[in-house]
Tab-separated table of C-alpha atoms in Angstrom:
chain	number	residue	atom	x	y	z
A	152	GLY	CA	-30.560	-41.819	25.468
A	153	ALA	CA	-31.835	-44.967	23.784
A	154	GLY	CA	-34.061	-44.424	20.747
A	155	VAL	CA	-36.416	-46.897	19.019
A	156	SER	CA	-34.883	-50.121	18.179
A	157	GLN	CA	-36.049	-52.524	15.677
A	158	SER	CA	-35.026	-56.266	14.909
A	159	PRO	CA	-33.867	-57.752	12.729
A	160	SER	CA	-32.422	-54.990	10.555
A	161	ASN	CA	-32.573	-57.433	7.612
A	162	LYS	CA	-34.883	-60.405	7.018
A	163	VAL	CA	-34.757	-62.500	3.980
A	164	THR	CA	-37.488	-65.277	3.653
A	165	GLU	CA	-39.144	-67.554	1.119
A	166	LYS	CA	-42.661	-66.852	-0.085
A	167	GLY	CA	-45.099	-68.592	2.093
A	168	LYS	CA	-43.159	-68.330	5.266
A	169	ASP	CA	-44.250	-66.268	8.334
A	170	VAL	CA	-42.179	-63.481	9.715
A	171	GLU	CA	-42.060	-61.419	12.912
A	172	LEU	CA	-40.922	-58.200	13.262
A	173	ARG	CA	-40.071	-56.428	16.556
A	174	CYS	CA	-40.126	-52.889	17.636
A	175	ASP	CA	-38.722	-51.597	21.178
A	176	PRO	CA	-40.213	-48.032	21.563
A	177	ILE	CA	-38.710	-45.262	23.587
A	178	SER	CA	-39.488	-45.972	27.194
A	179	GLY	CA	-42.657	-44.148	28.438
A	180	HIS	CA	-44.063	-43.378	25.207
A	181	THR	CA	-47.618	-44.338	25.060
A	182	ALA	CA	-48.227	-44.570	21.243
A	183	LEU	CA	-46.525	-46.811	18.875
A	184	TYR	CA	-47.143	-46.817	15.081
A	185	TRP	CA	-45.860	-49.315	12.379
A	186	TYR	CA	-45.292	-47.874	8.727
A	187	ARG	CA	-44.220	-49.655	5.506
A	188	GLN	CA	-41.714	-48.017	3.076
A	189	SER	CA	-41.552	-49.399	-0.475
A	190	LEU	CA	-40.597	-48.111	-3.747
A	191	GLY	CA	-43.953	-48.340	-5.365
A	192	GLN	CA	-46.077	-46.945	-2.479
A	193	GLY	CA	-43.817	-44.668	-0.487
A	194	LEU	CA	-44.444	-44.336	3.271
A	195	GLU	CA	-47.728	-46.186	4.223
A	196	PHE	CA	-49.384	-46.220	7.634
A	197	LEU	CA	-50.069	-49.802	8.911
A	198	ILE	CA	-51.266	-49.838	12.519
A	199	TYR	CA	-51.160	-47.699	15.552
A	200	PHE	CA	-51.487	-48.616	19.311
A	201	GLN	CA	-52.278	-45.861	21.912
A	202	GLY	CA	-52.219	-46.872	25.490
A	203	ASN	CA	-54.917	-49.373	26.385
A	204	SER	CA	-57.276	-48.577	23.600
A	205	ALA	CA	-58.229	-50.765	20.660
A	206	PRO	CA	-55.538	-50.379	18.070
A	207	ASP	CA	-56.313	-48.669	14.631
A	208	LYS	CA	-55.673	-51.258	12.208
A	209	SER	CA	-56.976	-49.475	9.202
A	210	GLY	CA	-53.754	-49.374	7.291
A	211	LEU	CA	-53.169	-53.336	7.261
A	212	PRO	CA	-53.212	-54.370	3.651
A	213	SER	CA	-54.530	-57.786	4.329
A	214	ASP	CA	-55.565	-60.284	7.059
A	215	ARG	CA	-51.956	-61.762	6.570
A	216	PHE	CA	-50.648	-58.925	8.609
A	217	SER	CA	-51.225	-58.565	12.321
A	218	ALA	CA	-49.494	-56.941	15.245
A	219	GLU	CA	-49.286	-57.086	18.914
A	220	ARG	CA	-48.148	-54.734	21.667
A	221	THR	CA	-47.495	-56.561	24.860
A	222	GLY	CA	-47.494	-54.666	28.329
A	223	GLY	CA	-47.842	-51.186	26.580
A	224	SER	CA	-44.304	-51.561	25.426
A	225	VAL	CA	-42.675	-53.985	22.747
A	226	SER	CA	-44.605	-54.504	19.768
A	227	THR	CA	-44.507	-57.417	17.114
A	228	LEU	CA	-45.623	-57.298	13.601
A	229	THR	CA	-46.445	-60.685	12.047
A	230	ILE	CA	-46.862	-61.271	8.520
A	231	GLN	CA	-48.230	-64.688	7.669
A	232	ARG	CA	-47.741	-66.514	4.203
A	233	THR	CA	-45.352	-63.973	2.991
A	234	GLN	CA	-45.780	-62.661	-0.564
A	235	GLN	CA	-43.239	-61.050	-2.787
A	236	GLU	CA	-45.177	-57.848	-2.630
A	237	ASP	CA	-44.538	-57.741	1.151
A	238	SER	CA	-40.875	-56.814	0.603
A	239	ALA	CA	-40.289	-53.368	1.980
A	240	VAL	CA	-38.752	-51.652	4.966
A	241	TYR	CA	-40.962	-51.795	7.962
A	242	LEU	CA	-40.620	-48.748	10.262
A	243	CYS	CA	-41.700	-48.567	13.583
A	244	ALA	CA	-42.136	-44.977	15.441
A	245	SER	CA	-43.098	-44.149	19.048
A	246	GLN	CA	-44.535	-40.830	20.160
A	247	LEU	CA	-44.859	-38.648	23.127
A	248	ALA	CA	-46.850	-35.305	22.588
A	249	ASP	CA	-46.555	-34.196	19.136
A	250	GLU	CA	-43.626	-35.895	17.614
A	251	GLN	CA	-42.962	-39.482	16.370
A	252	PHE	CA	-39.525	-40.902	16.707
A	253	PHE	CA	-38.497	-43.520	14.223
A	254	GLY	CA	-36.482	-46.556	14.418
A	255	PRO	CA	-34.018	-47.651	11.772
A	256	GLY	CA	-36.491	-50.122	10.233
A	257	THR	CA	-36.404	-53.901	9.289
A	258	ARG	CA	-35.680	-54.404	5.456
A	259	LEU	CA	-37.885	-57.566	4.379
A	260	THR	CA	-37.035	-59.486	1.199
A	261	VAL	CA	-39.374	-62.134	0.240
A	262	LEU	CA	-37.785	-64.314	-2.482
B	83	ALA	CA	-59.035	-38.064	3.900
B	84	GLN	CA	-55.740	-36.279	4.281
B	85	SER	CA	-53.109	-36.271	1.790
B	86	VAL	CA	-49.848	-34.683	1.181
B	87	ALA	CA	-48.042	-33.797	-2.276
B	88	GLN	CA	-44.418	-33.269	-3.115
B	89	PRO	CA	-44.349	-32.203	-6.420
B	90	GLU	CA	-40.819	-32.474	-7.208
B	91	ASP	CA	-39.316	-36.030	-7.205
B	92	GLN	CA	-35.822	-34.506	-7.095
B	93	VAL	CA	-34.296	-31.114	-6.248
B	94	ASN	CA	-30.659	-30.145	-7.250
B	95	VAL	CA	-28.838	-27.166	-5.928
B	96	ALA	CA	-25.443	-25.974	-5.719
B	97	GLU	CA	-23.692	-25.785	-2.183
B	98	GLY	CA	-24.180	-22.328	-0.627
B	99	ASN	CA	-27.346	-21.443	-2.667
B	100	PRO	CA	-30.696	-21.285	-1.174
B	101	LEU	CA	-32.997	-24.621	-1.253
B	102	THR	CA	-36.568	-25.047	-1.276
B	103	VAL	CA	-38.480	-28.398	-1.090
B	104	LYS	CA	-42.090	-28.126	-1.899
B	105	CYS	CA	-45.164	-29.611	-0.005
B	106	THR	CA	-48.811	-28.983	-0.281
B	107	TYR	CA	-51.441	-30.708	1.986
B	108	SER	CA	-55.221	-31.777	2.311
B	109	VAL	CA	-56.916	-32.164	5.614
B	110	SER	CA	-60.353	-31.784	6.778
B	111	GLY	CA	-59.476	-29.664	10.011
B	112	ASN	CA	-56.559	-27.486	10.797
B	113	PRO	CA	-53.290	-29.582	10.102
B	114	TYR	CA	-50.254	-30.713	12.320
B	115	LEU	CA	-47.476	-30.544	9.608
B	116	PHE	CA	-44.123	-32.234	9.859
B	117	TRP	CA	-40.814	-32.576	7.803
B	118	TYR	CA	-38.571	-35.627	8.323
B	119	VAL	CA	-35.341	-36.388	6.537
B	120	GLN	CA	-33.815	-39.759	5.553
B	121	TYR	CA	-30.203	-40.536	5.100
B	122	PRO	CA	-29.386	-43.757	3.168
B	123	ASN	CA	-30.009	-46.972	5.233
B	124	ARG	CA	-31.214	-44.909	8.076
B	125	GLY	CA	-34.781	-44.316	9.653
B	126	LEU	CA	-36.665	-40.947	9.603
B	127	GLN	CA	-35.176	-38.177	11.479
B	128	PHE	CA	-37.446	-35.305	12.708
B	129	LEU	CA	-36.555	-31.776	11.240
B	130	LEU	CA	-39.482	-29.563	12.331
B	131	LYS	CA	-43.120	-29.309	12.922
B	132	TYR	CA	-45.929	-26.884	12.628
B	133	ILE	CA	-48.716	-27.146	15.218
B	134	THR	CA	-49.716	-23.558	15.937
B	135	GLY	CA	-48.379	-20.046	16.352
B	136	ASP	CA	-45.897	-18.219	13.910
B	137	ASN	CA	-46.330	-19.380	10.403
B	138	LEU	CA	-42.466	-19.666	9.998
B	139	VAL	CA	-41.086	-22.637	11.865
B	140	LYS	CA	-37.311	-23.094	12.498
B	141	GLY	CA	-35.911	-26.679	12.936
B	142	SER	CA	-32.765	-28.681	13.000
B	143	TYR	CA	-29.630	-28.193	10.878
B	144	GLY	CA	-30.694	-24.721	9.813
B	145	PHE	CA	-33.856	-25.834	8.084
B	146	GLU	CA	-37.160	-23.776	8.330
B	147	ALA	CA	-40.607	-24.206	6.803
B	148	GLU	CA	-43.308	-21.704	6.066
B	149	PHE	CA	-46.985	-22.550	6.846
B	150	ASN	CA	-49.310	-20.991	4.303
B	151	LYS	CA	-52.897	-21.788	5.089
B	152	SER	CA	-54.397	-19.999	1.932
B	153	GLN	CA	-52.244	-22.099	-0.143
B	154	THR	CA	-52.322	-25.199	1.979
B	155	SER	CA	-48.418	-25.388	1.649
B	156	PHE	CA	-45.781	-26.177	3.922
B	157	HIS	CA	-42.406	-25.547	2.008
B	158	LEU	CA	-39.141	-26.492	3.574
B	159	LYS	CA	-36.320	-23.985	3.072
B	160	LYS	CA	-32.695	-23.400	3.966
B	161	PRO	CA	-30.869	-20.338	3.185
B	162	SER	CA	-27.509	-21.985	2.260
B	163	ALA	CA	-27.410	-25.693	1.333
B	164	LEU	CA	-24.742	-27.974	2.441
B	165	VAL	CA	-23.572	-31.064	0.431
B	166	SER	CA	-24.231	-32.951	3.535
B	167	ASP	CA	-28.045	-31.835	3.241
B	168	SER	CA	-28.105	-34.423	0.521
B	169	ALA	CA	-30.919	-36.734	1.370
B	170	LEU	CA	-34.543	-37.980	0.993
B	171	TYR	CA	-37.046	-35.409	2.333
B	172	PHE	CA	-40.594	-36.319	3.552
B	173	CYS	CA	-43.408	-34.033	4.390
B	174	ALA	CA	-46.342	-35.325	6.551
B	175	VAL	CA	-49.690	-34.238	7.773
B	176	ARG	CA	-51.837	-35.284	10.674
B	177	ASP	CA	-55.466	-34.109	11.230
B	178	ARG	CA	-55.553	-31.882	14.269
B	179	ARG	CA	-58.949	-33.005	15.283
B	180	GLY	CA	-59.091	-35.095	18.407
B	181	THR	CA	-56.084	-35.698	20.275
B	182	SER	CA	-52.507	-35.005	19.375
B	183	TYR	CA	-51.988	-38.555	18.446
B	184	GLY	CA	-52.779	-40.222	15.128
B	185	LYS	CA	-51.339	-41.528	11.866
B	186	LEU	CA	-49.121	-39.473	9.731
B	187	THR	CA	-49.821	-39.297	5.930
B	188	PHE	CA	-46.614	-38.726	4.190
B	189	GLY	CA	-45.809	-37.190	0.690
B	190	GLN	CA	-43.986	-39.442	-1.800
B	191	GLY	CA	-40.645	-37.969	-0.725
B	192	THR	CA	-38.090	-35.468	-2.522
B	193	ILE	CA	-34.459	-36.468	-3.216
B	194	LEU	CA	-32.311	-33.487	-2.552
B	195	THR	CA	-28.904	-33.594	-4.100
B	196	VAL	CA	-26.459	-30.612	-3.112
B	197	HIS	CA	-23.621	-30.319	-5.553
B	198	PRO	CA	-20.147	-29.189	-4.450
C-alpha cells in the first residue's frame, strides 16, 4: 500500500525566501509528525498533530516555522525568510497505534 | 526530559560476525523504545520496538534488541551481519505516560559498516 509521501524531494532556495513543504500521510493515520535531520543536530522533533487536538509546536526552532494540517490529512510545513541554518532534510511521519511511518523527506538547501 | 545516547558514532564488523549497536536512554516514566534504520537518501524504516512484555524483542531483517531496565539500555543485535546491513541506525524513545502518541527523541545515530 501507499506510504507517507513528501514533496518536493529536493528544494533549493535563496536566503530570505519562503518555502512550503508538503506531507501526505498514510490514509487513516490520525497522528502526524514533522522532524528535521541535519548534520549538526541529528534528528529533531518539530511539531505534532493528533486528530482535532491543538498541535504540539514545542519543537519549532523559531517563529519563522509554522505548520498546518488540513482536514486531518495533508500537512504543510512553511518556513518564512529562510536562513542558511534551515538547510536540512525535513521528515514527515504518520502514526497508527505505536509505530511511526516515515516519508522519504524533503532536502532543503538554502543558498 | 527524555534523551537517548548512542555512544558509538561508527561500528565496523566483518560479514558473518555478530553485531551490536548500543543505545541507552533516560525517561521519566516507563519507555517505549524503537530502532530505525536509514539507508542512503531514504527515509527511516522501522526495525523493532519494545512496548511491554519480553525483554528480548525480535524485528525485521533478523535484528533483535534487548531491553534492560536496570541499565536503561536497548542494544540492537544481529547474530550474523550482512554487507547489506550497512546503514545508519537510530535508537529512539517515547515517554509511556499518557497515550501511545507523542514525539520520538532520537539518538545521534550509529553508522554500521559491514565488511565483506
